[in-house]
XYZ file of C-alpha atoms in Angstrom:
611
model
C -0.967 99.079 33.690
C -3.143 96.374 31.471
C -5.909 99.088 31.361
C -5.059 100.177 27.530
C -4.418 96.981 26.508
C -7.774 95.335 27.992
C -9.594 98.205 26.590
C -8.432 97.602 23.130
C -8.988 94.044 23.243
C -13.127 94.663 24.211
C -13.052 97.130 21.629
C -11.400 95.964 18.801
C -11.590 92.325 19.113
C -9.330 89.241 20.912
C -7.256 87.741 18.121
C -3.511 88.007 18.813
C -1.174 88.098 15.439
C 2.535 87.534 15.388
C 4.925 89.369 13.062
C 8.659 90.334 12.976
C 10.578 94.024 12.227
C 13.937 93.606 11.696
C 16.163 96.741 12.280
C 19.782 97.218 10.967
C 22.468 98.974 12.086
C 22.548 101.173 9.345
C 21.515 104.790 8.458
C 18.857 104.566 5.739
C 18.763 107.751 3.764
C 16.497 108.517 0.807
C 16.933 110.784 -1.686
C 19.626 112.065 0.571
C 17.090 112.535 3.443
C 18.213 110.647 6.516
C 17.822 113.500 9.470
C 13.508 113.686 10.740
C 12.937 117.109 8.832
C 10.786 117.901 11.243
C 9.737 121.139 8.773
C 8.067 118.756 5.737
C 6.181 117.026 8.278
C 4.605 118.736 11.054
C 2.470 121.614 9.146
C -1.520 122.272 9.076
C -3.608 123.490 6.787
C -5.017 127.296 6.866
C -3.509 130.637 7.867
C -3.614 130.604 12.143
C -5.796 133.267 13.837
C -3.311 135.501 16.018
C -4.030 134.083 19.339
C -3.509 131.099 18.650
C -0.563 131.157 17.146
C 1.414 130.154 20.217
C -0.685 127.261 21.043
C 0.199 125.734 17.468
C 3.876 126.457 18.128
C 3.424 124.805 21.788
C 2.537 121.580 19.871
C 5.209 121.756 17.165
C 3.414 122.500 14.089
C 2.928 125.985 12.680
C 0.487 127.371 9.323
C 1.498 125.384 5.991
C -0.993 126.687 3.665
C -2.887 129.629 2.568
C -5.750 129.187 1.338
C -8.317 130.310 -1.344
C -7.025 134.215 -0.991
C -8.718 135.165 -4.312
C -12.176 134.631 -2.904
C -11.692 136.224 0.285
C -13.352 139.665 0.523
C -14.038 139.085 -3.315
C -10.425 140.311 -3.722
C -10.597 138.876 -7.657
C -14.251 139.734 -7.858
C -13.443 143.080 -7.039
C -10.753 143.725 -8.988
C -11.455 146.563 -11.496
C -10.734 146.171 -15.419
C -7.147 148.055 -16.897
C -8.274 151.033 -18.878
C -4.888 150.483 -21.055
C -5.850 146.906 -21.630
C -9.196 145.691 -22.137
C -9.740 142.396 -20.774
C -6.721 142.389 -18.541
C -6.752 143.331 -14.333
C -6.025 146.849 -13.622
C -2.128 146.338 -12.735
C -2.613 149.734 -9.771
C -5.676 148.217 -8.140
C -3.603 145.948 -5.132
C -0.348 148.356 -5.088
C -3.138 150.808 -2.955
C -1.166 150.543 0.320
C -4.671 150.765 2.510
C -5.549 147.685 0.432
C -2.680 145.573 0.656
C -2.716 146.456 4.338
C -6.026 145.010 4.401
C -5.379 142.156 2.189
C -2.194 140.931 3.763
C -2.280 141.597 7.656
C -3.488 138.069 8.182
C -0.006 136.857 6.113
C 1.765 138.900 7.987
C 0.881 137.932 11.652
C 2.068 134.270 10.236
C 5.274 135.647 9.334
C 5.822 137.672 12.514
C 4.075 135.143 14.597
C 5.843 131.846 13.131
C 9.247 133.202 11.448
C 11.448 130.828 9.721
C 8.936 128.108 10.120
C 6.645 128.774 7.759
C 9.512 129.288 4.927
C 7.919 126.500 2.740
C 4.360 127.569 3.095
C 2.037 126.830 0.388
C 0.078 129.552 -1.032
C -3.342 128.437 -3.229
C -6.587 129.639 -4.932
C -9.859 128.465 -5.735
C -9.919 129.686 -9.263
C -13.692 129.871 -9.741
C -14.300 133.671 -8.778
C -13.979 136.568 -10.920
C -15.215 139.852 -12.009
C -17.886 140.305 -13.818
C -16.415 142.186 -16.405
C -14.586 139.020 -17.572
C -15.691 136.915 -20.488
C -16.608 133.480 -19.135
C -19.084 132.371 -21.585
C -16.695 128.831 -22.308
C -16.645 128.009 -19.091
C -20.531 128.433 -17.930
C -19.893 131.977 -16.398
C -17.223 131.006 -13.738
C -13.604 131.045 -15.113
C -12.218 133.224 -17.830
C -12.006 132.631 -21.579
C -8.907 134.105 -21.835
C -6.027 132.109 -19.455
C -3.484 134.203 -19.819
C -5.892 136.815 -18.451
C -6.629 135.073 -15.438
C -3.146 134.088 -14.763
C -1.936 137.902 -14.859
C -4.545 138.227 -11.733
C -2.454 135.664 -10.268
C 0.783 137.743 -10.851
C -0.534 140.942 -9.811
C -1.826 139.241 -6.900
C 1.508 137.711 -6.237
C 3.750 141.131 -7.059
C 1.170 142.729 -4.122
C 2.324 140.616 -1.539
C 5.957 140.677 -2.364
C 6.149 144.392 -2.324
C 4.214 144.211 1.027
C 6.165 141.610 2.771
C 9.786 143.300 1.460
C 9.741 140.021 -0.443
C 8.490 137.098 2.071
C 6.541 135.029 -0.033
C 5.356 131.588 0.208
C 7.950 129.113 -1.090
C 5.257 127.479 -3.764
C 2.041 128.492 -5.574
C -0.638 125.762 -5.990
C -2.486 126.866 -9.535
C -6.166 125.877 -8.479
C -7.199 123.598 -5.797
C -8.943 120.198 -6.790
C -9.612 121.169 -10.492
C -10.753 117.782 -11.534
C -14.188 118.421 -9.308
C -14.784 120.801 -11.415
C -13.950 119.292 -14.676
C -17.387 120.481 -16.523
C -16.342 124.164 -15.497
C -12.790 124.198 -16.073
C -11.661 121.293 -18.638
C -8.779 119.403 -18.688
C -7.173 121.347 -21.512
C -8.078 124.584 -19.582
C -6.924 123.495 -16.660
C -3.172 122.233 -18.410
C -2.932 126.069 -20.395
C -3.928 128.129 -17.048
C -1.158 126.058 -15.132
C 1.540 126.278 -17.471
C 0.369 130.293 -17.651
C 0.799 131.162 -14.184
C 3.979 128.573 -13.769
C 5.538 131.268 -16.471
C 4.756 134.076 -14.990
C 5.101 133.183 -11.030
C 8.928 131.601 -12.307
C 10.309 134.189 -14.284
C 9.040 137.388 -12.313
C 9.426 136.058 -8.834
C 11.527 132.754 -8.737
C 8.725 130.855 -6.934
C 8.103 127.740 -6.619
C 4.770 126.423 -8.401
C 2.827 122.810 -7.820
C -0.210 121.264 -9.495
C -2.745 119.683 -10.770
C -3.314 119.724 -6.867
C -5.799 116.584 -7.533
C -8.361 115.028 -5.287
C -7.409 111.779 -3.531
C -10.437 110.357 -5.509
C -8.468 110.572 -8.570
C -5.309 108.683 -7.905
C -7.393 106.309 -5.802
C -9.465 105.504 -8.668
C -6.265 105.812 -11.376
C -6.904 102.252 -12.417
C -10.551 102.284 -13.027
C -12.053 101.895 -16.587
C -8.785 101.082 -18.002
C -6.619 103.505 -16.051
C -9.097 106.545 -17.918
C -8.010 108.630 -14.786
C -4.374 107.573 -14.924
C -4.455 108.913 -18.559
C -6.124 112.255 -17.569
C -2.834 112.985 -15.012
C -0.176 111.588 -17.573
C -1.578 114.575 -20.271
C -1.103 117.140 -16.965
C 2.119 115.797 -16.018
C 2.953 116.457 -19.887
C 3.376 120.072 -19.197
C 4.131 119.471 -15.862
C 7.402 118.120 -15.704
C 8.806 120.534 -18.384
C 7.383 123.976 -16.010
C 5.747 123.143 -12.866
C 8.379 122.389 -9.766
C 6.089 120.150 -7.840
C 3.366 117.016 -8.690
C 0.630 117.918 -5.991
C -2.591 116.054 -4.914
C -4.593 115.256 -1.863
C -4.836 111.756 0.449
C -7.498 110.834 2.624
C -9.441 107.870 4.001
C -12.931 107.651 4.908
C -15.419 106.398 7.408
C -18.133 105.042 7.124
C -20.956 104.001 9.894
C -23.628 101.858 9.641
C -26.115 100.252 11.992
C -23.358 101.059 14.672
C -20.467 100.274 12.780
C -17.798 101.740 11.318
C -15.220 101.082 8.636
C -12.569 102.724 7.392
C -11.606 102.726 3.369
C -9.679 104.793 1.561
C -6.103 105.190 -0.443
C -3.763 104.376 2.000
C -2.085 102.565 2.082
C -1.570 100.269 -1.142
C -3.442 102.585 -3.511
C -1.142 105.537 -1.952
C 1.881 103.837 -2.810
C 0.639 102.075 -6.263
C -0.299 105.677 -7.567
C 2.770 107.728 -6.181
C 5.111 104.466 -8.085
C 3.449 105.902 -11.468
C 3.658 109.108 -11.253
C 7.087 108.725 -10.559
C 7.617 105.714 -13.081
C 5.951 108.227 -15.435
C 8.210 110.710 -15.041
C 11.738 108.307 -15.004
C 10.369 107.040 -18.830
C 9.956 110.904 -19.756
C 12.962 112.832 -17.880
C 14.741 110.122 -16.587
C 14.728 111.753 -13.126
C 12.250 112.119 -10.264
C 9.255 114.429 -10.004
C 9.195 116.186 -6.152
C 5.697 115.791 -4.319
C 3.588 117.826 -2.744
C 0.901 116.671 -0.518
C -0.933 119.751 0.873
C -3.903 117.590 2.127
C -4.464 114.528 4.013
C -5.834 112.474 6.740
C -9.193 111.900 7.787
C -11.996 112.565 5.074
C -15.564 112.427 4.643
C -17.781 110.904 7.215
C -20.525 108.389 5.764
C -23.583 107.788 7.523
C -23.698 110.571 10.042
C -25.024 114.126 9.593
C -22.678 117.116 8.231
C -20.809 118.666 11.716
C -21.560 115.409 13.731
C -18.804 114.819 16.637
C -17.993 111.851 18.964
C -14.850 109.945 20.251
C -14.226 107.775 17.006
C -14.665 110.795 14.409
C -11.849 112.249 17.126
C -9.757 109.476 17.179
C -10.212 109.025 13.095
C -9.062 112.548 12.607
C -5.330 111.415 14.343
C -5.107 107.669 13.366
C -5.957 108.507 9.861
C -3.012 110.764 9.515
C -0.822 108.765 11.554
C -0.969 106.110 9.117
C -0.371 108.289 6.330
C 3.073 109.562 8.158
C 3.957 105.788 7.857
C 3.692 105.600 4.409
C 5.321 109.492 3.485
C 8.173 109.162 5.738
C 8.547 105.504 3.970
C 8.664 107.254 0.498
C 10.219 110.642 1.522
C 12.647 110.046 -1.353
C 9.971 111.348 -3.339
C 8.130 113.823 -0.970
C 8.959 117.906 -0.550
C 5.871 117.924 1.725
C 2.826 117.327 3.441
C 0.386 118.872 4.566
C -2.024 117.138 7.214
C -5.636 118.528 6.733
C -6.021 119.749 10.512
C -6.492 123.891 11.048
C -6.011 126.200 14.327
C -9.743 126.895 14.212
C -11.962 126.095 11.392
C -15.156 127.671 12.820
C -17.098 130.067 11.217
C -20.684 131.584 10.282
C -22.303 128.589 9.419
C -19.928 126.523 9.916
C -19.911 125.332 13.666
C -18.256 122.386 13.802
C -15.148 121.499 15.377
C -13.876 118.238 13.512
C -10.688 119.586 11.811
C -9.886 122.249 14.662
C -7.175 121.898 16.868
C -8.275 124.685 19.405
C -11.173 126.341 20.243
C -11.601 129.953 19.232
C -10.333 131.402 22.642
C -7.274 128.882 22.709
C -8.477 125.492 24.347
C -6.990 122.562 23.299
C -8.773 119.530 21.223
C -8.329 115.987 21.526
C -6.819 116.176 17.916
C -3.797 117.945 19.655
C -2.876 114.369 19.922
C -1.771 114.083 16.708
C 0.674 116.708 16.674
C 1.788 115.673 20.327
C 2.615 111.989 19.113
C 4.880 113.852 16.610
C 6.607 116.477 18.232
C 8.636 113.640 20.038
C 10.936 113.397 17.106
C 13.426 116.036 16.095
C 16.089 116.952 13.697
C 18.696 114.971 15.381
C 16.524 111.945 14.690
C 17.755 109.739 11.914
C 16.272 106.810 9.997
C 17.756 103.365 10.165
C 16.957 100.888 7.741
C 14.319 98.534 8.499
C 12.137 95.699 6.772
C 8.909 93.606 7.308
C 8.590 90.106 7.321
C 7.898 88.586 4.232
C 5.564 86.148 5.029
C 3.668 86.091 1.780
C 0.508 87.633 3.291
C -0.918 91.254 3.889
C 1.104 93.113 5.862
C -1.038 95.376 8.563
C 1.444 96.538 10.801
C 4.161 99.931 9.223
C 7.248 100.213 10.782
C 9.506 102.742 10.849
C 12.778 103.562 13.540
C 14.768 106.191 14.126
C 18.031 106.712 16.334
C 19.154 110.025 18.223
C 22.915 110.265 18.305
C 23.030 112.207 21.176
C 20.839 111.216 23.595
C 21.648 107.393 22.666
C 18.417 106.500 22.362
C 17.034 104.575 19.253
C 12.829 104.338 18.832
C 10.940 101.772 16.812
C 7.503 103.075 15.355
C 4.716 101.006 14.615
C 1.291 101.428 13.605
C -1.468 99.153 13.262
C -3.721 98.818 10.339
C -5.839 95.862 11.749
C -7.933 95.999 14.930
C -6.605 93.266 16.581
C -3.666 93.093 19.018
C -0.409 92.197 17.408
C 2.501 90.670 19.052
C 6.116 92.144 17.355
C 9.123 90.776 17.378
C 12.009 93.202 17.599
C 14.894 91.974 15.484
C 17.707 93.759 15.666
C 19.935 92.197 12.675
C 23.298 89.965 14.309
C 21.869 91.704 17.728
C 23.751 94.522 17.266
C 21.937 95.639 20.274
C 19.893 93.937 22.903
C 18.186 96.334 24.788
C 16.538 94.675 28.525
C 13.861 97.448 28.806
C 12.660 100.426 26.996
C 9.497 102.625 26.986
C 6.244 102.557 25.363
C 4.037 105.868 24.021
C 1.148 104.960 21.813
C -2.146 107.041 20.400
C -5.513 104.619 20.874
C -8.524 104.331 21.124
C -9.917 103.978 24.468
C -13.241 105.091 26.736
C -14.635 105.824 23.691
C -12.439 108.384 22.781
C -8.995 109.072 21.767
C -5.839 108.497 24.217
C -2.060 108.916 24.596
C -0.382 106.325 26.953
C 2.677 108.296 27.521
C 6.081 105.839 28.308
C 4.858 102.765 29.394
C 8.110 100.913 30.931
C 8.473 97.478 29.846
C 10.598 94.252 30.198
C 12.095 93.299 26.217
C 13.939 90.490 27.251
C 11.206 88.550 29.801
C 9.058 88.962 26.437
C 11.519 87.528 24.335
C 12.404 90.632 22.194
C 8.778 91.341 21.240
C 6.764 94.349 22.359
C 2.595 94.365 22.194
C 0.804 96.700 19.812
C -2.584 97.344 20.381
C -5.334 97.107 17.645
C -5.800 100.440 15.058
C -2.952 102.504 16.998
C 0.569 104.009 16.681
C 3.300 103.794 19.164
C 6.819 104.256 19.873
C 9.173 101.976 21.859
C 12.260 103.910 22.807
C 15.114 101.899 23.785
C 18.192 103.306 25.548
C 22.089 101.936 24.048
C 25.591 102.192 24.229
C 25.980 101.578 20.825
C 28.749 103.580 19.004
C 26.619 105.364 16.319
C 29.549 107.499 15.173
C 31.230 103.828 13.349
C 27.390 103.219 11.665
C 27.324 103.065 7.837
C 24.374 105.216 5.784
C 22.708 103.058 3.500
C 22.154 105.636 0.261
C 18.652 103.917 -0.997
C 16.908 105.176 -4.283
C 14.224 103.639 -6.943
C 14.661 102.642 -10.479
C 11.743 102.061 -12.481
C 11.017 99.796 -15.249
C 10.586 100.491 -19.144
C 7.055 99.893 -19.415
C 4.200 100.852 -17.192
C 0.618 100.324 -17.230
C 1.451 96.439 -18.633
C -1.052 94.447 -19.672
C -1.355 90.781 -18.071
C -1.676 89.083 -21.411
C -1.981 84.859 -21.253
C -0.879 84.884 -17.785
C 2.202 87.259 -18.576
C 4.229 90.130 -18.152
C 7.666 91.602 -18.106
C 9.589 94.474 -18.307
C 13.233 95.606 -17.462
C 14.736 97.883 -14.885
C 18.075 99.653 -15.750
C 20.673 100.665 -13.083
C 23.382 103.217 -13.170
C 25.938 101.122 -11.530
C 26.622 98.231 -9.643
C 27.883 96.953 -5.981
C 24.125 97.057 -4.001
C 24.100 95.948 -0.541
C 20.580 95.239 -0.136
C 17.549 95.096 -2.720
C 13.728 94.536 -3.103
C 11.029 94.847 -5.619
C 7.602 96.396 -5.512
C 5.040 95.583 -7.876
C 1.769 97.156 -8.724
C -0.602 95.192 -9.931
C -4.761 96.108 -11.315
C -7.150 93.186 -12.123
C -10.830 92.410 -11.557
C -12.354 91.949 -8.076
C -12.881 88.546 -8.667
C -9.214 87.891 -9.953
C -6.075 86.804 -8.379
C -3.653 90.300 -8.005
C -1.153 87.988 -6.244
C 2.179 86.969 -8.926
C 2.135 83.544 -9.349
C 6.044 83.942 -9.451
C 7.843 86.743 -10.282
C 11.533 86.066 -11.781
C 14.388 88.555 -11.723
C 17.114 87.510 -13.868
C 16.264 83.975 -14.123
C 16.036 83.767 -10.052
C 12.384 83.005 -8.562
C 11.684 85.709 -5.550
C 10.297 83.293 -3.395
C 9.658 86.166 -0.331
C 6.610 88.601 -0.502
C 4.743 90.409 1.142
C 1.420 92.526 0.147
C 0.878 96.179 1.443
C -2.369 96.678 3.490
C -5.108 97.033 1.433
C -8.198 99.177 2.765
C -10.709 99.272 -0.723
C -10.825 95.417 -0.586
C -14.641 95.925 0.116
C -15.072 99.685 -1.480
C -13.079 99.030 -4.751
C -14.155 98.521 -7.889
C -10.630 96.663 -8.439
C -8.497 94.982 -6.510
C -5.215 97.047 -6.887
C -2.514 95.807 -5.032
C 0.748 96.199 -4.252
C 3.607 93.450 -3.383
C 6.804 93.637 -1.674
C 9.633 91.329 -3.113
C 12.658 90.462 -1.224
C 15.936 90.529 -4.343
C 19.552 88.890 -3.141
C 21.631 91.793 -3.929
C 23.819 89.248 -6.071
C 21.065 89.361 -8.335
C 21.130 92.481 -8.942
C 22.607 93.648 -12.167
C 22.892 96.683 -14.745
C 19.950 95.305 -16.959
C 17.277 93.816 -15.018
C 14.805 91.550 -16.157
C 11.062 91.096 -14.548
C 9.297 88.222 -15.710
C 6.059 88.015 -13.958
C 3.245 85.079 -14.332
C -0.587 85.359 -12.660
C -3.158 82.925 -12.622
C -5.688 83.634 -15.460
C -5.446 86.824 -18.284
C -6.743 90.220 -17.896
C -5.645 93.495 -15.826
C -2.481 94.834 -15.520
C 0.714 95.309 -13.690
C 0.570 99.141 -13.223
C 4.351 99.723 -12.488
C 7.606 97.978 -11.098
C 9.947 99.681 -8.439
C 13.540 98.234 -8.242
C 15.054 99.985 -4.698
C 18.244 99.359 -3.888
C 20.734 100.502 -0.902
C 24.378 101.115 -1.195
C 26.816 101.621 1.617
């Protein structure tokens, strides 16, 4: 029974870290999200192949996004020019019923094949093919001169499928996938006019849903770079965006990179993730006073450094689920904010030329991958599952371990998830606030690495109380510790918990300085903390000197893990602030001091819970 945990110590190292979770008997709902939607969280990416289809509902995930259907079988390429109206698509070309047969039968196997579970599917294109016909002599030959040209392709597309389908459309329309890598092709005020186009269009003819600027993860990673010149590139989309577009949509991944035999992982999660999500959303409180729904249809496990294109071995596998799982950490931590996600795993990705089984959940005749894992470790949780409120300890240091918990009403069973950013055994102490419960025993499940390759210790029993009420973690994994109680969930409050952002963003530290002031609707919070982005130099101090709220010093911190410290070009972090709800008031003031001038404090987060 010591076999995973020896493993992980010769693998990841021998240094044992202490830290505390402390879990409350409350509900803790979000944005008015306190059941496990299981729907927002367990998709993939791509439209499934028909046979396997049943394996992906086996595993509890089912097709979340279509992709790039206006370059498949040149279907925009193709597409003749209206006679009536030069310039414009032919609006009879996809109402040809042999045609739409053809163009929709793979849509249509996901909606017989999946049903109600693929009601919020995500529906994208590439944007970069079209007929030749079209004038694309702005845009070096590959996107049309005239937007609202191109965007009537989109609606004609769109009116195709509905008549096909008797209606059954995606729930939301992604304008162009990952514009800004293609920047010198499509420009930013292209990109901004052929959004707000098709949001017109796809809204008033059809009711859907649309989501962009659909951005790389490279671009809210890097949002603070060269005086946030990226951050001011989304805040001109999210100009038109928040008065027609539904969703704010971009991509997350981290990396790995070998080297000599080594590997590292870097990436946005998880301080840049949270830093860059707190200003679009500050962004959009100064502008609309309200929050902007996400959308984020990729994630997970990106590029591979060092190692040829297609390369596979046990750590790429075990990357491809431990990446994500971390990510889950920090959506289902924000879910306030998130509509949902997208993880950037597919039934089969393999095609001509394209061999290579990284992203692929089954092979092409239905056998499963190890990165079935991922979706296994999930499927454990279920509507019935709802979040309790939890917190870290706030030791005034990096935080590397994410928790999370959950309880089911019915089966009386409530489950602690952890995961481990650091590769070194951790030692957790349980804390359930005023012991409202003291479980003796519970069970252990955790995804590691072990062998060399990725594996799933399935419910490890284990002894709570000999151990003093803390449980092991191993290094760079996730598990749950399910605990069986009698506690009467029926008498447990719901803790309502939202964010309130400050009046000023993007602050610069000037002599050692900053401030700005958070405004609350109302009064009578029963619990309160802080979060505070903050941009300087890689050679400055990001940590607050002291931070006063209201004339009280927030002596209790912690940071968010941090995985650019070597791969930035700043040091962005993020810190976690502790506020006695006493404090708390209708006008809030932030006073913030740092140790020498220069960078800035990006945005500041005021959550608070009230019974």
């Amino acid at each position: 029974m010591f076999l995973p945990v020896l493993c992980t110590l010769l693998l990841w190292g021998s240094v044992f870290s202490y830290t505390t979770v402390t879990i409350y008997n409350e509900w803790l709902s979000q944005g008015g999200h306190v059941h496990y939607e299981f729907k927002r969280w367990s998709k993939l990416n791509g439209l499934t192949q028909e046979n396997l289809i049943p394996k992906c509902k086996s595993i509890g995930t089912a097709a979340g996004r279509w992709l790039n259907r206006d370059q498949r079988a040149n279907l925009f390429p193709n597409w003749p020019e209206s006679r009536s109206h030069p310039g414009y698509p032919d609006p009879t070309y996809l109402q040809d019923h042999a045609l739409q047969s053809k163009t929709w039968a793979t849509y249509m196997r996901q909606l017989n094949g999946y049903g109600s579970a693929v009601d919020n599917m995500v529906w994208n294109i590439r944007g970069l093919n079209w007929p030749d016909w079209m004038n694309k002599s702005r845009h070096q030959g590959q996107f049309p001169n005239n937007v609202d040209a191109a965007s009537e392709f989109v609606s004609l597309m769109v009116q195709s499928a509905k008549d096909y389908t008797g209606g059954r459309l995606p729930y939301t329309f992604e304008v162009i996938n990952e514009p800004d890598w293609v920047e010198k092709i499509i420009d930013q005020q292209t990109n901004i006019d052929f959004h707000n186009s098709v949001a017109k269009k796809l809204k008033s003819r059809f009711g859907m849903k649309v989501a962009g600027p659909t951005y790389t993860s490279m671009a809210l990673r890097q949002a603070d770079e060269n005086n946030f010149s990226y951050w001011k590139r989304t805040a001109k989309f999210m100009d038109m965006t928040l008065d027609h577009l539904d969703f704010f949509s971009f991509h997350s991944y981290n990396y790995l990179r070998v080297s000599g035999g080594n590997y590292s992982r870097f990436g946005i999660n998880e301080a840049r993730l949270v830093a860059s999500i707190d200003m679009v959303e500050n962004y959009s409180h100064l502008k609309k006073g309200k929050n902007v729904p996400l959308v984020v249809s990729e994630f997970g496990r990106g590029n591979v450094f060092g190692l040829p294109d297609g390369f596979e071995n046990g750590i790429i596998d075990f990357e491809t689920i431990y990446q994500p799982n971390g990510f889950m950490f920090t959506f289902l931590n924000l879910r306030e904010f998130i509509e949902i996600v997208l993880v950037f795993l597919h039934g089969n990705v393999q095609y001509p030329g394209h061999p290579t089984l990284r992203n692929s959940l089954f092979t092409k005749d239905g056998h499963a991958l190890t990165m079935t894992k991922y979706f296994t470790f999930w499927t454990n949780f279920v509507y019935n599952h709802k979040f309790l409120r939890v917190s870290s300890q706030y030791n005034g240091q990096e935080r590397v371990i994410a928790p999370l918990a959950l309880a089911n009403p019915l089966t009386k069973e409530v489950v602690v998830l952890l995961h481990n950013y650091d590769r070194n055994w951790q030692n957790v102490q349980l804390d359930f606030s005023k012991s409202w419960m003291n479980p003796p025993t519970g069970e252990r499940t955790c995804v590691l690495f072990e062998n060399s390759n990725p594996a799933i210790h399935l419910n490890y029993h284990f002894n709570i109380s000999k151990d003093h009420g803390s449980v092991g973690l191993p290094g760079s994994s996730t598990c749950f510790y399910t605990f069986k109680t009698n506690y009467n969930f029926g008498r447990m409050p719901t803790c309502n918990q939202r964010t309130y952002y400050g009046k000023d963003m993007v602050i610069p530290i000037s002599h050692g300085h900053a401030q700005t002031t958070i405004r609350l609707p109302s009064s009578g919070y029963s619990s309160a903390h802080l979060r505070v982005g903050v941009s300087r130099n890689l050679n400055a101090d990001a940590k607050p000197k002291a931070v006063v709220f209201n004339g009280h010093t927030l002596s209790s911190s912690y940071m968010l893990f941090d995985s650019m410290k070597t791969d930035g070009k700043t040091k962005w972090n993020v810190w976690v602030f502790m506020v006695p709800e006493s404090q708390v008031r209708a006008t809030n003031n932030v006073n913030m001091t740092f140790q020498g001038d220069g960078g800035h404090v990006s945005s500041v987060g005021l959550i608070v819970g009230k019974i």
